Coordinates of C-alpha atoms in Angstrom, one line a residue:
M1 CA -18.9 35.2 -25.1
L2 CA -18.8 37.6 -22.1
A3 CA -20.1 37.1 -18.6
R4 CA -20.4 40.0 -16.1
E5 CA -19.6 39.3 -12.5
P6 CA -20.3 41.5 -9.5
N7 CA -17.1 42.9 -7.8
G8 CA -17.8 44.1 -4.4
R9 CA -19.3 43.3 -1.0
S10 CA -23.0 43.7 -0.1
G11 CA -23.9 47.1 1.2
E12 CA -20.7 48.7 -0.2
P13 CA -20.4 50.8 -3.3
S14 CA -19.5 48.3 -6.1
P15 CA -16.8 49.0 -8.6
P16 CA -17.6 48.1 -12.2
P17 CA -18.4 44.4 -12.7
V18 CA -15.5 42.2 -13.8
T19 CA -15.8 40.7 -17.3
R20 CA -15.1 37.0 -17.6
W21 CA -14.6 35.8 -21.1
V22 CA -16.1 32.4 -21.9
W23 CA -14.6 30.5 -24.8
D24 CA -14.0 27.0 -26.0
D25 CA -10.2 27.1 -25.9
T26 CA -8.0 29.9 -24.5
N27 CA -5.3 29.2 -27.1
L28 CA -7.8 29.7 -29.9
W29 CA -8.8 33.2 -28.9
Y30 CA -6.5 34.9 -26.4
P31 CA -3.3 35.1 -28.6
A32 CA -5.2 37.5 -30.9
A33 CA -5.9 39.8 -28.0
L34 CA -2.3 39.6 -26.8
A35 CA -1.1 40.4 -30.3
A36 CA -3.2 43.6 -30.2
G37 CA -1.6 44.5 -26.9
R38 CA -4.7 43.6 -24.8
R39 CA -4.6 41.7 -21.5
I40 CA -7.7 39.8 -20.4
E41 CA -8.4 39.7 -16.7
R42 CA -10.6 36.6 -16.3
A43 CA -11.8 33.7 -18.5
H44 CA -13.6 30.4 -18.3
D45 CA -12.1 27.8 -20.6
L46 CA -14.9 25.4 -21.6
R47 CA -12.6 22.7 -22.9
L48 CA -10.5 22.5 -19.7
S49 CA -13.5 22.8 -17.5
R50 CA -15.4 20.0 -19.3
A51 CA -12.4 17.6 -18.8
I52 CA -12.5 18.3 -15.1
L53 CA -16.2 18.1 -14.6
R54 CA -16.7 15.0 -16.7
R55 CA -14.3 13.0 -14.6
S56 CA -14.7 14.4 -11.1
T57 CA -16.3 12.3 -8.4
L58 CA -17.9 15.5 -7.1
T59 CA -20.2 15.7 -10.1
V60 CA -21.3 12.1 -10.2
G61 CA -25.0 12.0 -10.9
T62 CA -25.2 15.3 -12.6
P63 CA -26.6 15.5 -16.2
L64 CA -23.3 16.5 -17.6
A65 CA -21.5 13.5 -16.0
R66 CA -24.2 11.1 -17.2
A67 CA -24.5 12.4 -20.8
P68 CA -23.0 10.5 -23.7
R69 CA -19.7 11.6 -25.0
D70 CA -19.9 14.5 -27.5
A71 CA -17.8 16.9 -29.4
W72 CA -16.7 18.7 -26.2
D73 CA -15.2 15.5 -24.9
Q74 CA -13.1 15.0 -28.1
M75 CA -11.5 18.5 -28.1
H76 CA -7.7 18.6 -28.0
P77 CA -5.5 21.6 -27.1
V78 CA -5.0 24.1 -29.9
P79 CA -1.4 25.3 -30.3
T80 CA -1.0 28.9 -29.5
A81 CA -0.9 31.3 -32.4
P82 CA 2.6 32.6 -33.3
V83 CA 3.7 36.1 -32.2
P84 CA 3.3 38.4 -35.2
G85 CA 6.5 38.7 -37.2
L86 CA 8.0 35.5 -35.8
D87 CA 7.8 32.1 -37.5
R88 CA 7.1 29.0 -35.5
P89 CA 8.5 25.5 -36.2
D90 CA 6.4 24.1 -39.0
A91 CA 6.7 20.5 -37.9
L92 CA 5.4 21.2 -34.5
F93 CA 3.1 24.2 -35.0
D94 CA 1.1 23.6 -38.2
L95 CA -1.5 26.4 -38.3
G96 CA -3.5 24.4 -40.7
D97 CA -4.4 22.1 -37.8
R98 CA -5.9 24.9 -35.7
R99 CA -9.6 24.2 -35.1
A100 CA -11.6 25.7 -38.0
V101 CA -15.0 25.0 -36.4
S102 CA -15.8 25.4 -32.7
P103 CA -17.9 22.8 -31.0
P104 CA -21.6 23.5 -31.0
D105 CA -23.4 25.8 -28.6
P106 CA -20.8 27.3 -26.2
V107 CA -23.7 29.0 -24.3
G108 CA -25.4 25.7 -23.7
E109 CA -22.2 24.1 -22.6
L110 CA -21.6 26.9 -20.1
H111 CA -25.0 26.4 -18.6
R112 CA -24.4 22.6 -18.4
Q113 CA -21.1 23.2 -16.6
L114 CA -22.6 25.8 -14.2
E115 CA -25.4 23.4 -13.4
A116 CA -22.9 20.5 -12.8
V117 CA -21.0 22.7 -10.4
A118 CA -24.1 24.0 -8.5
T119 CA -25.5 20.5 -8.0
S120 CA -22.2 18.8 -7.2
S121 CA -21.1 17.6 -3.8
G122 CA -18.3 20.2 -3.7
A123 CA -19.4 23.4 -5.5
G124 CA -17.0 25.7 -3.8
R125 CA -14.0 23.4 -4.4
L126 CA -14.9 23.0 -8.1
R127 CA -15.5 26.7 -8.7
L128 CA -12.0 27.5 -7.4
L129 CA -10.5 24.7 -9.5
L130 CA -12.2 25.8 -12.7
A131 CA -11.2 29.4 -12.1
A132 CA -7.6 28.4 -11.3
E133 CA -7.4 26.1 -14.3
S134 CA -8.7 28.8 -16.6
A135 CA -6.3 31.4 -15.1
G136 CA -3.5 29.0 -15.7
A137 CA -4.5 28.9 -19.4
L138 CA -4.3 32.7 -19.5
V139 CA -0.8 32.6 -17.9
A140 CA 0.4 29.9 -20.3
A141 CA -0.7 32.0 -23.3
E142 CA 0.9 35.1 -21.9
M143 CA 4.2 33.4 -21.2
S144 CA 4.3 32.0 -24.8
H145 CA 3.5 35.5 -26.1
A146 CA 6.1 37.4 -23.9
G147 CA 8.8 34.7 -24.2
L148 CA 11.6 33.8 -21.9
P149 CA 14.6 36.3 -22.5
W150 CA 17.3 34.4 -24.2
R151 CA 20.8 35.5 -25.4
E152 CA 21.5 33.6 -28.6
D153 CA 25.1 34.8 -28.6
L154 CA 25.8 33.4 -25.1
H155 CA 24.2 30.1 -25.9
D156 CA 26.3 29.8 -29.1
A157 CA 29.4 30.7 -27.1
M158 CA 28.6 28.0 -24.5
L159 CA 28.1 25.4 -27.1
T160 CA 31.3 26.4 -28.9
G161 CA 33.3 26.2 -25.7
V162 CA 32.0 22.8 -24.7
L163 CA 31.6 21.1 -28.1
G164 CA 33.8 23.1 -30.5
T165 CA 32.8 25.2 -33.4
R166 CA 29.5 24.5 -35.1
P167 CA 30.1 21.8 -37.7
P168 CA 28.5 21.4 -41.2
L169 CA 25.2 19.6 -41.3
G170 CA 25.6 15.9 -40.7
L171 CA 29.0 16.1 -38.9
R172 CA 29.8 16.0 -35.2
P173 CA 31.4 18.9 -33.4
A174 CA 35.2 18.5 -32.9
R175 CA 35.0 17.6 -29.2
L176 CA 32.3 14.9 -29.8
E177 CA 34.2 13.4 -32.7
A178 CA 37.4 13.2 -30.6
L179 CA 35.5 11.4 -27.8
A180 CA 33.9 9.1 -30.4
E181 CA 37.4 8.2 -31.6
Q182 CA 38.5 7.5 -28.1
V183 CA 35.6 5.1 -27.6
R184 CA 36.4 3.4 -30.9
T185 CA 40.0 2.9 -29.9
A186 CA 39.1 1.6 -26.4
L187 CA 36.8 -0.9 -27.9
D188 CA 38.9 -1.8 -31.0
A189 CA 35.9 -0.9 -33.2
P190 CA 37.1 1.6 -35.8
A191 CA 33.8 1.8 -37.6
L192 CA 31.7 2.2 -34.5
N193 CA 28.9 4.7 -34.5
P194 CA 28.5 5.5 -30.7
D195 CA 25.0 7.0 -31.4
S196 CA 23.7 3.6 -32.3
G197 CA 22.6 1.9 -29.1
P198 CA 22.5 -1.7 -30.5
E199 CA 25.9 -1.2 -32.3
L200 CA 27.5 0.3 -29.2
L201 CA 26.2 -2.5 -26.9
K202 CA 27.5 -5.2 -29.4
A203 CA 30.9 -3.5 -29.4
L204 CA 31.0 -3.4 -25.6
E205 CA 30.1 -7.1 -25.4
Y206 CA 32.7 -8.0 -28.0
A207 CA 35.4 -6.1 -26.0
G208 CA 34.5 -7.9 -22.9
V209 CA 32.9 -5.0 -21.0
G210 CA 30.5 -6.7 -18.7
V211 CA 27.4 -4.5 -19.1
K212 CA 23.8 -5.4 -20.1
S213 CA 23.0 -1.8 -21.2
T214 CA 24.6 1.5 -22.1
R215 CA 23.0 3.3 -19.2
K216 CA 25.2 5.4 -17.0
W217 CA 24.7 3.3 -13.8
D218 CA 25.6 0.1 -15.6
L219 CA 28.7 1.7 -17.2
E220 CA 29.9 3.2 -13.9
R221 CA 30.0 -0.3 -12.3
V222 CA 32.8 -1.6 -14.5
D223 CA 36.5 -0.8 -14.7
H224 CA 37.4 -0.3 -18.4
P225 CA 39.2 2.5 -20.4
V226 CA 36.1 3.1 -22.5
V227 CA 33.9 4.2 -19.5
A228 CA 35.2 7.8 -19.0
P229 CA 35.1 8.9 -22.7
L230 CA 31.8 7.1 -23.4
L231 CA 30.1 8.8 -20.4
E232 CA 31.4 12.2 -21.5
Y233 CA 30.3 11.5 -25.1
K234 CA 26.8 10.6 -23.9
K235 CA 26.6 13.7 -21.8
L236 CA 27.7 16.1 -24.6
S237 CA 25.6 14.3 -27.1
R238 CA 22.5 14.9 -25.0
L239 CA 23.3 18.6 -24.8
L240 CA 23.8 18.8 -28.6
T241 CA 20.5 16.9 -29.3
A242 CA 18.3 18.6 -26.7
N243 CA 19.7 22.2 -26.7
G244 CA 22.3 22.4 -29.4
W245 CA 22.4 24.7 -32.5
N246 CA 19.4 23.2 -34.1
W247 CA 17.3 23.8 -31.0
L248 CA 18.6 27.4 -30.9
D249 CA 17.6 28.0 -34.5
T250 CA 14.2 26.4 -34.0
W251 CA 13.0 27.7 -30.7
V252 CA 14.7 31.1 -30.0
R253 CA 13.5 34.0 -32.1
G254 CA 14.0 37.7 -31.5
G255 CA 15.8 37.1 -28.2
R256 CA 12.9 35.0 -26.7
F257 CA 12.3 31.3 -26.1
R258 CA 8.6 30.7 -26.6
P259 CA 7.6 27.2 -25.6
E260 CA 4.2 25.7 -26.0
Y261 CA 2.7 24.9 -22.6
V262 CA -0.1 22.4 -22.3
V263 CA -2.2 23.3 -19.3
G264 CA -3.4 20.1 -17.6
G265 CA -1.4 18.0 -20.0
V266 CA -0.8 15.4 -17.3
V267 CA -3.7 13.6 -15.7
T268 CA -2.8 15.0 -12.3
G269 CA -3.2 18.6 -13.6
R270 CA 0.5 19.2 -14.0
W271 CA 1.5 21.1 -17.1
A272 CA 3.2 19.5 -20.1
A273 CA 5.1 21.1 -23.0
N274 CA 4.7 20.5 -26.7
G275 CA 8.2 20.6 -28.0
G276 CA 11.2 22.8 -27.0
G277 CA 12.0 21.0 -23.8
A278 CA 10.6 23.8 -21.7
L279 CA 10.2 21.6 -18.6
Q280 CA 13.7 20.2 -18.9
L281 CA 16.1 23.2 -19.3
P282 CA 19.5 21.9 -18.1
H283 CA 21.7 24.0 -16.0
Q284 CA 24.3 24.3 -18.8
V285 CA 22.0 26.5 -20.9
R286 CA 20.6 28.7 -18.1
S287 CA 23.3 31.3 -18.3
A288 CA 21.8 32.3 -21.7
V289 CA 18.5 33.2 -19.9
V290 CA 19.4 36.9 -19.3
A291 CA 17.1 39.8 -18.2
D292 CA 16.7 42.8 -20.5
P293 CA 18.8 45.9 -19.7
G294 CA 17.4 47.6 -16.7
W295 CA 15.4 44.5 -15.8
K296 CA 15.9 41.5 -13.5
L297 CA 14.8 37.9 -13.3
V298 CA 13.0 37.0 -10.1
V299 CA 13.2 33.3 -9.6
A300 CA 11.1 31.6 -7.0
D301 CA 10.5 27.9 -6.1
A302 CA 8.4 26.3 -3.4
A303 CA 10.5 24.2 -1.0
Q304 CA 9.3 20.6 -0.5
L305 CA 5.9 21.5 -2.0
E306 CA 4.4 18.0 -2.1
P307 CA 5.2 17.0 1.6
R308 CA 3.6 20.3 2.7
V309 CA 0.6 19.6 0.5
L310 CA 0.3 16.2 2.1
A311 CA 0.3 17.7 5.6
G312 CA -2.5 20.1 4.6
L313 CA -4.5 17.4 2.8
S314 CA -4.4 15.1 5.8
G315 CA -4.7 17.7 8.5
D316 CA -1.6 16.3 10.1
L317 CA -0.7 19.0 12.6
V318 CA 2.5 17.4 13.7
M319 CA 3.8 17.2 10.1
A320 CA 2.7 20.7 9.4
E321 CA 4.6 21.9 12.4
A322 CA 7.7 20.0 11.2
G323 CA 7.8 22.2 8.1
R324 CA 6.9 25.5 9.8
G325 CA 9.2 28.3 8.6
G326 CA 12.0 26.2 7.1
D327 CA 13.3 22.9 5.9
M328 CA 10.6 20.3 6.4
Y329 CA 13.0 17.4 6.1
Q330 CA 15.2 18.8 8.9
G331 CA 12.0 19.4 10.8
I332 CA 11.1 15.7 10.6
V333 CA 14.6 15.0 12.0
D334 CA 14.0 17.5 14.8
A335 CA 10.6 15.9 15.6
G336 CA 12.5 12.6 16.3
A337 CA 11.0 10.6 13.5
V338 CA 14.4 9.7 11.9
E339 CA 18.0 10.5 12.5
T340 CA 19.1 12.3 9.3
R341 CA 17.7 14.6 6.7
A342 CA 18.5 12.1 4.0
Q343 CA 16.4 9.5 5.8
A344 CA 13.6 12.0 6.1
K345 CA 13.7 12.8 2.4
I346 CA 14.0 9.2 1.2
G347 CA 11.2 8.1 3.5
M348 CA 8.8 10.9 2.6
L349 CA 9.3 10.4 -1.1
G350 CA 8.7 6.7 -0.6
A351 CA 5.5 7.4 1.3
M352 CA 4.2 9.6 -1.5
Y353 CA 5.4 7.5 -4.4
G354 CA 5.0 4.0 -3.0
G355 CA 8.7 3.1 -2.3
T356 CA 8.4 0.1 0.0
T357 CA 11.8 -1.5 -0.4
G358 CA 15.3 -0.6 0.6
E359 CA 16.0 2.3 3.0
S360 CA 12.7 4.0 2.0
G361 CA 10.8 0.9 3.2
L362 CA 12.7 1.0 6.5
M363 CA 11.7 4.6 7.1
L364 CA 8.0 4.2 6.5
P365 CA 7.0 2.6 9.8
R366 CA 8.8 5.4 11.7
L367 CA 7.2 8.1 9.6
A368 CA 3.8 6.4 10.1
K369 CA 4.3 6.5 13.8
A370 CA 5.3 10.2 13.8
F371 CA 2.8 11.4 11.2
P372 CA -0.1 8.9 11.3
R373 CA -2.7 11.1 9.6
A374 CA -0.4 12.0 6.6
L375 CA 0.7 8.4 6.1
E376 CA -2.8 7.1 6.5
L377 CA -4.1 9.4 3.7
V378 CA -1.6 8.1 1.1
E379 CA -2.2 4.5 2.2
Q380 CA -5.9 4.9 1.8
A381 CA -5.4 6.4 -1.7
A382 CA -3.2 3.4 -2.6
R383 CA -5.7 0.9 -1.3
A384 CA -8.4 2.6 -3.3
G385 CA -6.3 2.3 -6.4
E386 CA -5.6 -1.3 -5.8
R387 CA -9.4 -1.9 -5.7
G388 CA -9.7 -0.1 -9.0
E389 CA -11.4 2.9 -7.5
I390 CA -11.0 6.6 -8.3
V391 CA -9.3 9.2 -6.0
T392 CA -9.8 12.9 -6.0
T393 CA -7.6 16.0 -5.2
R394 CA -8.4 18.7 -2.7
L395 CA -10.3 20.8 -5.2
G396 CA -12.0 18.0 -7.2
R397 CA -9.8 16.7 -10.0
S398 CA -10.3 12.9 -10.1
S399 CA -8.0 10.2 -11.3
P400 CA -8.9 8.2 -14.5
P401 CA -10.2 4.7 -13.9
P402 CA -7.9 1.8 -14.6
G403 CA -7.5 0.7 -18.2
S404 CA -10.0 -1.4 -20.1
G405 CA -8.2 -4.7 -19.3
W406 CA -8.2 -4.1 -15.5
E407 CA -11.3 -6.0 -14.6
E408 CA -10.6 -8.9 -16.9
T409 CA -7.0 -9.3 -15.6
Q410 CA -8.2 -9.1 -12.0
G411 CA -11.1 -11.4 -12.5
S412 CA -9.3 -14.1 -14.4
A413 CA -6.5 -14.1 -11.9
Y414 CA -8.8 -15.5 -9.2
D415 CA -10.4 -18.1 -11.4
E416 CA -9.7 -21.6 -10.2
S417 CA -7.9 -22.4 -13.5
A418 CA -5.7 -19.2 -13.3
S419 CA -2.0 -19.9 -13.5
S420 CA 0.5 -18.5 -11.1
D421 CA 1.8 -16.2 -13.8
A422 CA -1.7 -14.7 -14.3
Q423 CA -2.0 -14.2 -10.5
S424 CA 1.4 -12.6 -10.4
R425 CA 0.5 -10.2 -13.3
A426 CA -2.7 -9.2 -11.5
R427 CA -0.9 -8.5 -8.3
S428 CA 1.7 -6.4 -10.1
Q429 CA -1.0 -4.5 -11.9
T430 CA -2.8 -3.9 -8.7
R431 CA 0.3 -2.6 -6.9
A432 CA 1.2 -0.3 -9.8
W433 CA -2.2 1.3 -9.9
G434 CA -2.1 1.8 -6.2
R435 CA 1.2 3.6 -6.5
F436 CA -0.4 5.8 -9.1
T437 CA -3.4 6.8 -7.0
R438 CA -1.2 7.2 -3.9
N439 CA 0.7 9.9 -5.6
F440 CA -2.2 11.3 -7.6
V441 CA -3.9 13.0 -4.7
V442 CA -0.7 14.6 -3.6
Q443 CA 0.7 15.6 -6.9
G444 CA -2.7 16.7 -8.2
T445 CA -3.3 18.9 -5.1
A446 CA 0.2 20.4 -5.5
A447 CA -0.7 21.3 -9.1
E448 CA -3.8 23.0 -7.7
W449 CA -1.7 25.0 -5.3
A450 CA 0.6 26.1 -8.1
L451 CA -2.3 27.2 -10.2
C452 CA -3.7 29.3 -7.4
W453 CA -0.2 30.7 -6.8
M454 CA 0.1 31.8 -10.4
A455 CA -3.4 33.1 -10.6
S456 CA -2.9 35.3 -7.5
L457 CA 0.5 36.4 -8.7
R458 CA -0.8 37.3 -12.2
G459 CA -3.3 39.7 -10.7
R460 CA -0.7 41.2 -8.3
L461 CA 1.8 41.8 -11.2
A462 CA -0.9 43.5 -13.3
A463 CA -1.5 46.0 -10.5
M464 CA 2.1 47.1 -10.1
P465 CA 3.6 50.3 -11.5
Q466 CA 5.1 50.5 -14.9
A467 CA 8.8 50.2 -15.6
R468 CA 11.0 53.3 -15.9
T469 CA 12.9 51.4 -18.6
P470 CA 10.8 49.6 -21.1
G471 CA 11.8 46.0 -21.8
R472 CA 12.0 44.1 -25.0
A473 CA 8.9 41.9 -24.5
P474 CA 6.0 42.6 -26.8
A475 CA 3.0 44.6 -25.6
P476 CA 1.1 44.4 -23.2
F477 CA 4.2 43.4 -21.2
T478 CA 6.8 45.9 -22.5
E479 CA 6.5 48.0 -19.3
Q480 CA 4.9 45.6 -16.9
P481 CA 6.5 42.8 -14.7
H482 CA 5.3 39.5 -16.1
M483 CA 5.7 35.7 -15.7
V484 CA 8.0 34.2 -18.3
F485 CA 8.6 30.6 -17.1
F486 CA 6.9 27.9 -15.0
L487 CA 8.0 24.5 -14.0
H488 CA 5.7 22.6 -11.5
D489 CA 6.8 24.5 -8.4
E490 CA 9.1 27.2 -9.9
I491 CA 8.2 30.6 -11.4
I492 CA 10.4 33.2 -13.2
V493 CA 9.1 36.8 -13.3
H494 CA 10.8 39.3 -15.7
A495 CA 10.7 42.5 -13.8
P496 CA 12.0 46.1 -14.0
A497 CA 15.0 46.3 -11.7
E498 CA 13.4 49.0 -9.5
L499 CA 10.4 46.7 -8.9
A500 CA 12.3 43.5 -8.3
E501 CA 12.1 43.5 -4.5
Q502 CA 8.4 44.3 -4.6
V503 CA 7.8 41.5 -7.1
A504 CA 9.6 39.1 -4.7
D505 CA 7.2 40.2 -1.9
E506 CA 4.2 39.7 -4.2
I507 CA 5.4 36.2 -5.1
R508 CA 5.6 35.3 -1.4
A509 CA 2.2 36.8 -0.7
A510 CA 0.7 34.9 -3.6
G511 CA 2.1 31.7 -2.2
T512 CA 0.6 32.4 1.2
E513 CA -2.8 33.2 -0.5
A514 CA -2.6 29.9 -2.4
G515 CA -2.2 28.0 0.8
K516 CA -5.2 29.7 2.4
L517 CA -7.3 29.1 -0.7
L518 CA -6.7 25.4 -0.5
F519 CA -6.4 24.7 3.2
G520 CA -8.1 27.6 4.9
D521 CA -6.8 28.3 8.4
F522 CA -5.0 25.0 8.8
P523 CA -1.4 26.0 9.9
V524 CA 0.6 24.6 7.0
D525 CA 3.0 27.1 5.3
F526 CA 4.6 27.2 1.9
P527 CA 8.0 29.0 2.2
L528 CA 9.5 30.1 -1.0
T529 CA 13.1 30.5 -2.1
V530 CA 13.3 33.8 -4.1
A531 CA 16.4 35.1 -5.9
I532 CA 16.8 38.3 -7.9
V533 CA 19.3 37.7 -10.6
D534 CA 20.6 38.9 -13.9
D535 CA 20.6 35.4 -15.5
Y536 CA 18.9 32.2 -14.6
S537 CA 22.1 30.2 -13.7
Q538 CA 22.7 32.5 -10.8
A539 CA 19.5 31.4 -9.1
K540 CA 20.7 27.9 -8.2

């Protein structure tokens, strides 16, 4: 379905109206356009928008919020269609599961959503959020289509250098097997399988190694010959499992890694990934992420995004000033709140995530004195959660209510016959939900900033000149700079070398625009670290 939007100011000659595509799920429709080499400028994703509007405190009382659950509420993300000519992993991307029948009446659903926004208590905020969320869905589909440049030969060489040559199926690489043998010798357990947690823990106990688990921090506390080879084995085993040869065979095709992004996959609005570990690419494999000949990777990340968002959310001018133009944690030290940068970081993370013990707890009173508005905002969010209430981000995404057993647990804890254990469980549940809502408002608003950042950058990249040297990405991105990776507060753009500096400028400008969209003229800035590199490992 198409919607035409005016595109110009009153009294001025208007350019042609902008087309906004309205559909039930971006992943169901946009990949076909991309496969045909077509880029869509704007869209309204009804599934994503329904999820926001149904839950938002800004739409309470609207017909959409009061209506019984229906097919729109039960929709799940549809996996993106594969790029033509490239197979996708069958176990994770079964095209037979793609939605065969769309939910009823998309036109009626659009009208319900528009009415809910118009009659809400924050129409402007919600309009921006829905537009940003839908733009994020376009970006996610485009990144899956274009793919992250990936040199399979370099990845294989790295694995061979670290693990040894690729072994036959079912066997360990030589380096891992040698470490496994060292572990067996140190524990006097010749038949030990170090990949079996229970078996390994039993062998450790039998050998007198005083640990209660096989976790790194437990092992590092003891002095025993098994510790060094076991820790190295676990490290290399993780690499083999997460990004080894099987991963390479499954996820990298035609020189591109194409993960499956799930927009709004976390309740705060953060993205998730459906397989491939896109949100957890270890530094060891990043040297395989190499730009095409004549192209560059422009890697940008937002410094201390969540503390800056907290300053903007709370309107704390002193905290905003501490972050102006540079390192916010050092700015907190310079403001006299704490003595060291480490204290500032630990204390601020504790304030946002609910750390009330240890050094974090010691820093909180000092931060509260220096930045009262910021600390009061997260405290209020925590208290609301402890009461079982809902909290809402800057643009209108609201937290889910506590689980179904919340009221029963809380109510029974204060019954005269309640045991001390029941009361303790209720208090623990209360504090845990308070920590969740404390962070929800900050993390959720940071996700909104990132969506606005990407949406702005997407438009800016589309308006840039074409490359002198075509890249290897499929159309419509063969000659156009384009986003290829996103991780919470980090973006990678694949850009023609001659346009890389201009792309870096546009990335910074988009970050500034995102801050203005969320916080208007409030003087909080969002500095970005931008690196122009040939491979991803050079950016850090």
